[in-house]
Amino acid sequence: MLWRWSWGYQSLSSSSSCCTSTGTSTSTGIITSSSSKTGGTSSGTSTSSTSTSTSTIVSVNDSIKYYADQRSMTTLQEKMNALTILPSGLFCLYYLIMGKWLLPETLYKASQLIATASDGRGVGVGVGTTSSTFTTIAAAGAAETCLNWKFFPPPTILALCLGIIVHCPCSFLYHWKYAPYLQSQQRLQHWSRRLDHSAIHVCSMFWSYALSGGAGAGAGAGAGAGAGGGGNNLSFVLFNVMYNIDCIRYHWQPKVVPKRNQVRILISMLMYTLPLLVQSPPDDTILIDGTADTADIDDGDGDGKFFLRLVFFKLWTLFAVALWLFAVYPLKGWSHSAFHAVMLAIPPILLDAISKKEANGKWALSAAFCALAREE
């Protein structure tokens, strides 16, 4: 009897324990019944939690799949996406190589200073430029001295173009070579798409430097012209660099989350355009196109700030149209090409604005002296 009671007790205890953990026991009795009820509640909660978790995962996966399916394009449409990304890069190369950043107004001012020097009255170059600039060039000869003065565009203009030039081949590679042959979610996970979006953030780093007036290291007329001066410019640029590096990290995680990544790109766009709202341009910024002797120059009365804010308004008007095309896809598979087409207007606007800011700065005037000296 003692053995049977002991065996029965162990069976009851085992049954109770099993019920508590799984809720599947079929034993009877007060203890078993109580345990079964408890176990049933635990199992129900666990099952419900698992079901909810599974449902959430399925829901997320379905939404990502739906997002990818909505943006499925034909081979022709993807090829057109690739072709519409190229003009911006080609325009930047043309702008740099042909020296379009060196405005007629700058050449005119340099010629006036040369004429003044020829009269023996010295060279009063003005904002950010020493009076010995042209004297040095004229005395040492244009060939070697101009190389030393680096006959290149100001760093702000170079940074703006580099951002575009870095991004273009990455985007072209994805749209031309891989996207036409990838199915739905495969496109989201592919390394070429991750590279394309990472290059957008690299471009944002360059543009934060260009639109904030440089790092405050004397890089032309725009240096130190941002909100608070050169030190704040450098801090602003470094903050943008760190933010965009963090964004790039998300693009290379195993699971791609399109909405999150798109919001981060939008934030980076807002960040690099903010200096246009708050910075004060140099007092000699050229505001509108005109003849060399009648160009409208900012005389410090606030017109320069209005000029930069107008640039900001133009940018975000174009951004709004482009982002609407990207988000709503009103043209179906052709919407992405239309998005690229609208964005083609951005580089000319920015290059024109920065060139005017830099027009009477040390860097641009030195290059103008070299250009004129080479012609003689």
Coordinates of C-alpha atoms in Angstrom, one line a residue:
M1 CA 0.0 0.0 0.0
L2 CA 2.8 2.4 0.9
W3 CA 4.5 1.7 -2.4
R4 CA 1.2 2.2 -4.3
W5 CA 0.5 5.5 -2.4
S6 CA 4.0 6.7 -3.1
W7 CA 3.7 5.9 -6.8
G8 CA 0.2 7.5 -7.0
Y9 CA 1.6 10.7 -5.3
Q10 CA 4.5 10.9 -7.7
S11 CA 2.1 10.4 -10.6
L12 CA -0.2 13.1 -9.2
S13 CA 2.7 15.5 -8.7
S14 CA 4.1 14.8 -12.2
S15 CA 0.6 15.3 -13.6
S16 CA 0.2 18.6 -11.7
S17 CA 3.6 19.8 -12.9
C18 CA 2.9 18.9 -16.5
C19 CA -0.4 20.7 -16.4
T20 CA 1.1 23.8 -15.0
S21 CA 3.6 24.0 -17.8
T22 CA 1.6 22.8 -20.8
G23 CA -2.0 22.5 -19.8
T24 CA -2.4 19.2 -21.5
S25 CA -3.0 16.8 -18.6
T26 CA -6.1 14.7 -18.5
S27 CA -5.8 13.6 -14.8
T28 CA -8.8 14.2 -12.5
G29 CA -9.1 15.4 -8.9
I30 CA -9.0 18.7 -7.1
I31 CA -5.3 19.2 -7.4
T32 CA -5.1 18.1 -11.0
S33 CA -8.2 20.2 -11.9
S34 CA -6.7 23.3 -10.3
S35 CA -3.4 22.8 -12.0
S36 CA -5.1 22.1 -15.3
K37 CA -6.9 25.4 -15.0
T38 CA -3.7 27.3 -14.2
G39 CA -1.8 25.5 -16.9
G40 CA -4.6 26.2 -19.4
T41 CA -4.4 29.9 -18.7
S42 CA -0.6 29.9 -19.1
S43 CA -0.8 28.0 -22.3
G44 CA -3.5 30.2 -23.6
T45 CA -1.5 33.3 -22.9
S46 CA 1.6 31.8 -24.4
T47 CA -0.3 30.7 -27.5
S48 CA -1.9 34.1 -27.8
S49 CA 1.5 35.9 -27.5
T50 CA 3.1 33.6 -30.0
S51 CA 0.1 34.1 -32.4
T52 CA 0.4 37.9 -32.0
S53 CA 4.1 37.9 -32.6
T54 CA 3.8 35.7 -35.6
S55 CA 1.0 37.9 -36.9
T56 CA 3.2 41.0 -36.5
I57 CA 6.1 39.4 -38.4
V58 CA 3.8 38.3 -41.2
S59 CA 2.2 41.8 -41.3
V60 CA 5.6 43.4 -41.5
N61 CA 6.8 41.0 -44.2
D62 CA 3.5 41.5 -46.1
S63 CA 3.9 45.3 -46.0
I64 CA 7.4 45.1 -47.3
K65 CA 6.4 42.7 -50.0
Y66 CA 3.5 44.9 -50.9
Y67 CA 5.8 47.9 -51.1
A68 CA 8.2 46.1 -53.3
D69 CA 5.5 44.7 -55.6
Q70 CA 4.0 48.2 -56.0
R71 CA 7.3 49.4 -57.4
S72 CA 7.9 46.6 -59.8
M73 CA 9.0 47.9 -63.1
T74 CA 9.7 46.6 -66.6
T75 CA 13.2 46.4 -68.0
L76 CA 12.7 49.5 -70.1
Q77 CA 11.5 51.5 -67.1
E78 CA 14.5 50.5 -65.0
K79 CA 16.9 51.3 -67.9
M80 CA 15.2 54.7 -68.1
N81 CA 15.8 55.2 -64.4
A82 CA 19.5 54.6 -65.0
L83 CA 19.7 57.0 -67.9
T84 CA 17.9 59.8 -66.0
I85 CA 20.4 59.7 -63.2
L86 CA 23.4 60.4 -65.5
P87 CA 22.8 64.1 -66.6
S88 CA 23.4 65.5 -63.2
G89 CA 26.9 63.9 -63.0
L90 CA 27.7 64.9 -66.5
F91 CA 26.6 68.5 -65.8
C92 CA 28.9 68.6 -62.8
L93 CA 31.9 67.4 -64.7
Y94 CA 31.2 70.0 -67.4
Y95 CA 30.8 72.7 -64.8
L96 CA 34.1 71.9 -63.2
I97 CA 36.2 71.2 -66.3
M98 CA 34.9 74.2 -68.3
G99 CA 35.4 76.5 -65.3
K100 CA 31.7 77.7 -65.3
W101 CA 32.0 78.5 -61.6
L102 CA 34.4 81.4 -62.5
L103 CA 31.7 84.0 -63.3
P104 CA 32.2 86.9 -65.6
E105 CA 31.7 89.3 -62.7
T106 CA 34.8 87.8 -61.0
L107 CA 36.9 88.1 -64.1
Y108 CA 35.7 91.7 -64.5
K109 CA 36.7 92.6 -60.9
A110 CA 40.1 90.9 -61.4
S111 CA 40.7 92.9 -64.6
Q112 CA 39.8 96.1 -62.8
L113 CA 42.3 95.2 -60.1
I114 CA 45.0 94.4 -62.7
A115 CA 44.3 97.8 -64.3
T116 CA 44.7 99.5 -60.9
A117 CA 48.0 97.7 -60.3
S118 CA 49.2 98.7 -63.8
D119 CA 48.6 102.4 -62.8
G120 CA 50.9 101.9 -59.9
R121 CA 48.1 102.4 -57.3
G122 CA 48.5 98.9 -55.9
V123 CA 45.9 96.1 -55.7
G124 CA 43.0 96.5 -53.3
V125 CA 41.3 93.2 -53.7
G126 CA 38.9 93.5 -50.9
V127 CA 37.1 90.8 -49.0
G128 CA 39.2 87.9 -48.0
T129 CA 42.1 88.6 -50.4
T130 CA 45.5 90.0 -49.7
S131 CA 46.8 92.9 -51.8
S132 CA 49.8 90.8 -52.9
T133 CA 47.8 88.2 -54.8
F134 CA 48.1 89.6 -58.2
T135 CA 51.5 91.1 -57.6
T136 CA 52.9 87.7 -56.7
I137 CA 51.3 86.1 -59.8
A138 CA 52.6 88.9 -62.1
A139 CA 56.1 88.8 -60.7
A140 CA 56.6 85.0 -60.7
G141 CA 54.9 84.3 -63.9
A142 CA 51.5 82.7 -64.5
A143 CA 52.6 79.2 -65.3
E144 CA 54.1 78.0 -62.0
T145 CA 52.3 80.4 -59.6
C146 CA 48.9 79.5 -60.9
L147 CA 49.6 75.9 -60.3
N148 CA 50.7 76.8 -56.7
W149 CA 47.4 78.7 -56.3
K150 CA 45.5 75.6 -57.4
F151 CA 43.5 76.6 -60.4
F152 CA 40.6 74.5 -59.1
P153 CA 37.1 75.5 -58.0
P154 CA 36.5 76.6 -54.4
P155 CA 36.1 73.6 -52.0
T156 CA 32.4 74.3 -51.5
I157 CA 31.7 73.9 -55.3
L158 CA 34.0 70.9 -55.5
A159 CA 32.2 69.2 -52.6
L160 CA 28.8 69.8 -54.2
C161 CA 29.9 68.2 -57.5
L162 CA 31.7 65.3 -55.8
G163 CA 28.5 64.3 -53.9
I164 CA 26.7 64.0 -57.2
I165 CA 29.6 62.4 -59.0
V166 CA 29.9 59.7 -56.3
H167 CA 26.2 58.9 -56.3
C168 CA 25.6 58.7 -60.0
P169 CA 27.6 55.5 -60.9
C170 CA 26.2 53.7 -57.9
S171 CA 22.6 54.5 -58.8
F172 CA 23.3 53.7 -62.5
L173 CA 24.8 50.3 -61.6
Y174 CA 21.7 49.3 -59.6
H175 CA 19.1 50.5 -62.1
W176 CA 20.8 49.4 -65.3
K177 CA 22.5 46.1 -64.4
Y178 CA 20.6 44.5 -61.5
A179 CA 17.1 46.0 -60.9
P180 CA 15.6 44.8 -64.2
Y181 CA 16.4 41.2 -63.3
L182 CA 15.5 41.1 -59.6
Q183 CA 12.1 40.1 -58.3
S184 CA 10.1 42.0 -55.7
Q185 CA 11.8 41.7 -52.3
Q186 CA 15.1 40.6 -53.9
R187 CA 15.6 44.2 -55.1
L188 CA 15.3 45.5 -51.6
Q189 CA 17.9 43.1 -50.2
H190 CA 20.4 43.4 -53.1
W191 CA 23.8 44.9 -52.4
S192 CA 23.6 47.3 -55.4
R193 CA 20.4 48.9 -54.0
R194 CA 22.0 49.2 -50.6
L195 CA 25.0 50.8 -52.3
D196 CA 22.8 53.2 -54.2
H197 CA 21.1 54.4 -51.0
S198 CA 24.3 54.6 -49.1
A199 CA 25.7 56.9 -51.8
I200 CA 22.8 59.2 -51.2
H201 CA 24.0 59.7 -47.6
V202 CA 27.6 60.2 -48.8
C203 CA 26.2 62.9 -51.1
S204 CA 24.4 64.4 -48.1
M205 CA 27.8 64.7 -46.3
F206 CA 29.3 66.6 -49.2
W207 CA 26.3 68.9 -49.5
S208 CA 26.3 69.7 -45.8
Y209 CA 29.8 71.0 -46.3
A210 CA 29.0 72.9 -49.5
L211 CA 25.8 74.6 -48.3
S212 CA 27.2 75.5 -44.9
G213 CA 30.0 77.5 -46.5
G214 CA 32.8 75.0 -45.9
A215 CA 34.5 74.0 -42.7
G216 CA 35.7 77.5 -41.8
A217 CA 39.2 76.9 -43.0
G218 CA 39.4 79.9 -45.4
A219 CA 37.9 78.0 -48.3
G220 CA 36.8 81.0 -50.2
A221 CA 34.2 83.7 -49.6
G222 CA 31.7 81.3 -48.1
A223 CA 34.1 80.1 -45.4
G224 CA 33.0 81.3 -42.0
A225 CA 29.8 82.8 -43.4
G226 CA 27.5 80.3 -41.9
A227 CA 25.5 80.7 -38.7
G228 CA 28.0 81.5 -36.0
G229 CA 31.1 81.4 -38.1
G230 CA 33.6 78.8 -39.1
G231 CA 33.8 76.9 -35.8
N232 CA 30.1 76.2 -35.9
N233 CA 30.3 75.3 -39.6
L234 CA 32.8 72.6 -38.8
S235 CA 30.6 71.2 -36.0
F236 CA 27.6 71.2 -38.3
V237 CA 29.5 69.3 -41.0
L238 CA 30.9 66.8 -38.5
F239 CA 27.4 66.2 -37.0
N240 CA 26.0 65.6 -40.5
V241 CA 28.8 63.2 -41.3
M242 CA 28.2 61.2 -38.1
Y243 CA 24.4 61.1 -38.7
N244 CA 24.8 59.9 -42.3
I245 CA 27.3 57.2 -41.4
D246 CA 24.8 55.9 -38.9
C247 CA 22.1 55.9 -41.7
I248 CA 24.5 54.0 -43.9
R249 CA 24.8 51.4 -41.2
Y250 CA 21.0 50.7 -41.3
H251 CA 21.1 50.1 -45.1
W252 CA 23.5 47.2 -44.6
Q253 CA 21.6 45.4 -41.9
P254 CA 20.2 41.9 -42.7
K255 CA 16.6 43.2 -42.8
V256 CA 15.9 46.2 -44.9
V257 CA 13.1 48.5 -43.6
P258 CA 12.2 50.9 -46.5
K259 CA 10.1 53.4 -44.6
R260 CA 12.6 53.9 -41.9
N261 CA 15.4 54.4 -44.4
Q262 CA 13.4 56.8 -46.4
V263 CA 12.6 58.9 -43.4
R264 CA 16.3 59.1 -42.6
I265 CA 17.1 60.2 -46.1
L266 CA 14.5 62.9 -45.7
I267 CA 16.0 64.1 -42.5
S268 CA 19.5 64.3 -44.1
M269 CA 18.0 66.5 -46.9
L270 CA 16.5 68.8 -44.3
M271 CA 19.8 69.0 -42.4
Y272 CA 22.0 70.0 -45.4
T273 CA 19.5 72.6 -46.6
L274 CA 19.0 74.3 -43.2
P275 CA 22.1 76.6 -43.6
L276 CA 20.4 78.3 -46.4
L277 CA 17.8 79.6 -43.9
V278 CA 20.1 80.7 -41.1
Q279 CA 23.5 81.7 -42.6
S280 CA 24.6 85.2 -43.6
P281 CA 26.4 85.3 -47.0
P282 CA 29.4 87.5 -47.6
D283 CA 28.5 91.2 -48.2
D284 CA 29.7 91.0 -51.8
T285 CA 27.6 88.0 -52.8
I286 CA 26.4 88.4 -56.4
L287 CA 22.6 88.1 -56.2
I288 CA 21.3 88.2 -59.8
D289 CA 22.8 87.8 -63.2
G290 CA 23.8 91.0 -65.0
T291 CA 26.6 92.6 -66.9
A292 CA 30.0 92.7 -65.3
D293 CA 29.6 96.3 -64.2
T294 CA 25.9 96.2 -63.2
A295 CA 25.6 93.0 -61.3
D296 CA 23.5 93.3 -58.2
I297 CA 25.8 92.9 -55.2
D298 CA 24.7 92.3 -51.6
D299 CA 25.6 95.4 -49.7
G300 CA 24.9 94.0 -46.2
D301 CA 21.2 95.2 -46.1
G302 CA 19.8 91.7 -45.8
D303 CA 19.3 90.9 -49.5
G304 CA 21.8 88.1 -49.2
K305 CA 19.7 86.3 -46.7
F306 CA 16.7 86.7 -48.9
F307 CA 18.6 85.3 -51.8
L308 CA 19.6 82.1 -49.9
R309 CA 16.1 81.7 -48.5
L310 CA 14.8 81.9 -52.0
V311 CA 17.2 79.1 -53.0
F312 CA 15.9 77.1 -50.0
F313 CA 12.3 77.6 -51.2
K314 CA 13.2 76.6 -54.8
L315 CA 14.9 73.4 -53.6
W316 CA 12.0 72.3 -51.4
T317 CA 9.4 73.1 -54.0
L318 CA 11.3 70.7 -56.3
F319 CA 11.9 68.2 -53.5
A320 CA 8.1 68.2 -52.7
V321 CA 7.2 67.4 -56.3
A322 CA 9.9 64.7 -56.6
L323 CA 9.0 63.1 -53.2
W324 CA 5.3 63.1 -54.2
L325 CA 6.2 61.2 -57.4
F326 CA 8.3 58.8 -55.4
A327 CA 5.7 58.2 -52.6
V328 CA 2.4 58.1 -54.6
Y329 CA 3.7 56.6 -57.9
P330 CA 1.0 58.4 -60.0
L331 CA 2.7 57.3 -63.2
K332 CA 3.1 53.7 -62.1
G333 CA 6.3 52.3 -63.3
W334 CA 7.4 55.6 -64.9
S335 CA 7.1 57.5 -61.7
H336 CA 10.7 56.8 -60.6
S337 CA 12.1 58.2 -63.9
A338 CA 9.9 61.3 -63.4
F339 CA 11.3 61.6 -59.9
H340 CA 14.8 61.6 -61.3
A341 CA 13.8 64.1 -64.0
V342 CA 12.6 66.6 -61.4
M343 CA 15.7 66.2 -59.4
L344 CA 17.8 67.2 -62.4
A345 CA 17.0 70.8 -61.7
I346 CA 18.6 70.8 -58.3
P347 CA 22.4 70.8 -59.2
P348 CA 22.2 73.9 -61.5
I349 CA 20.3 75.9 -58.8
L350 CA 22.8 75.0 -56.1
L351 CA 25.9 75.5 -58.3
D352 CA 24.6 78.9 -59.4
A353 CA 24.0 79.9 -55.8
I354 CA 27.3 78.8 -54.4
S355 CA 29.2 80.3 -57.4
K356 CA 27.6 83.7 -56.6
K357 CA 28.6 83.3 -53.0
E358 CA 32.2 82.6 -53.9
A359 CA 32.4 85.1 -56.8
N360 CA 34.4 87.8 -54.9
G361 CA 36.2 85.5 -52.5
K362 CA 39.9 84.9 -52.3
W363 CA 39.8 81.6 -54.1
A364 CA 37.7 82.8 -57.1
L365 CA 39.7 86.0 -57.5
S366 CA 43.0 84.2 -57.4
A367 CA 41.7 81.8 -60.2
A368 CA 40.5 84.9 -62.2
F369 CA 44.0 86.5 -61.9
C370 CA 45.5 83.2 -63.2
A371 CA 43.0 83.0 -66.0
L372 CA 43.7 86.6 -67.1
A373 CA 47.5 86.2 -66.7
R374 CA 47.4 83.1 -69.0
E375 CA 45.6 85.1 -71.7
E376 CA 48.4 87.7 -71.8

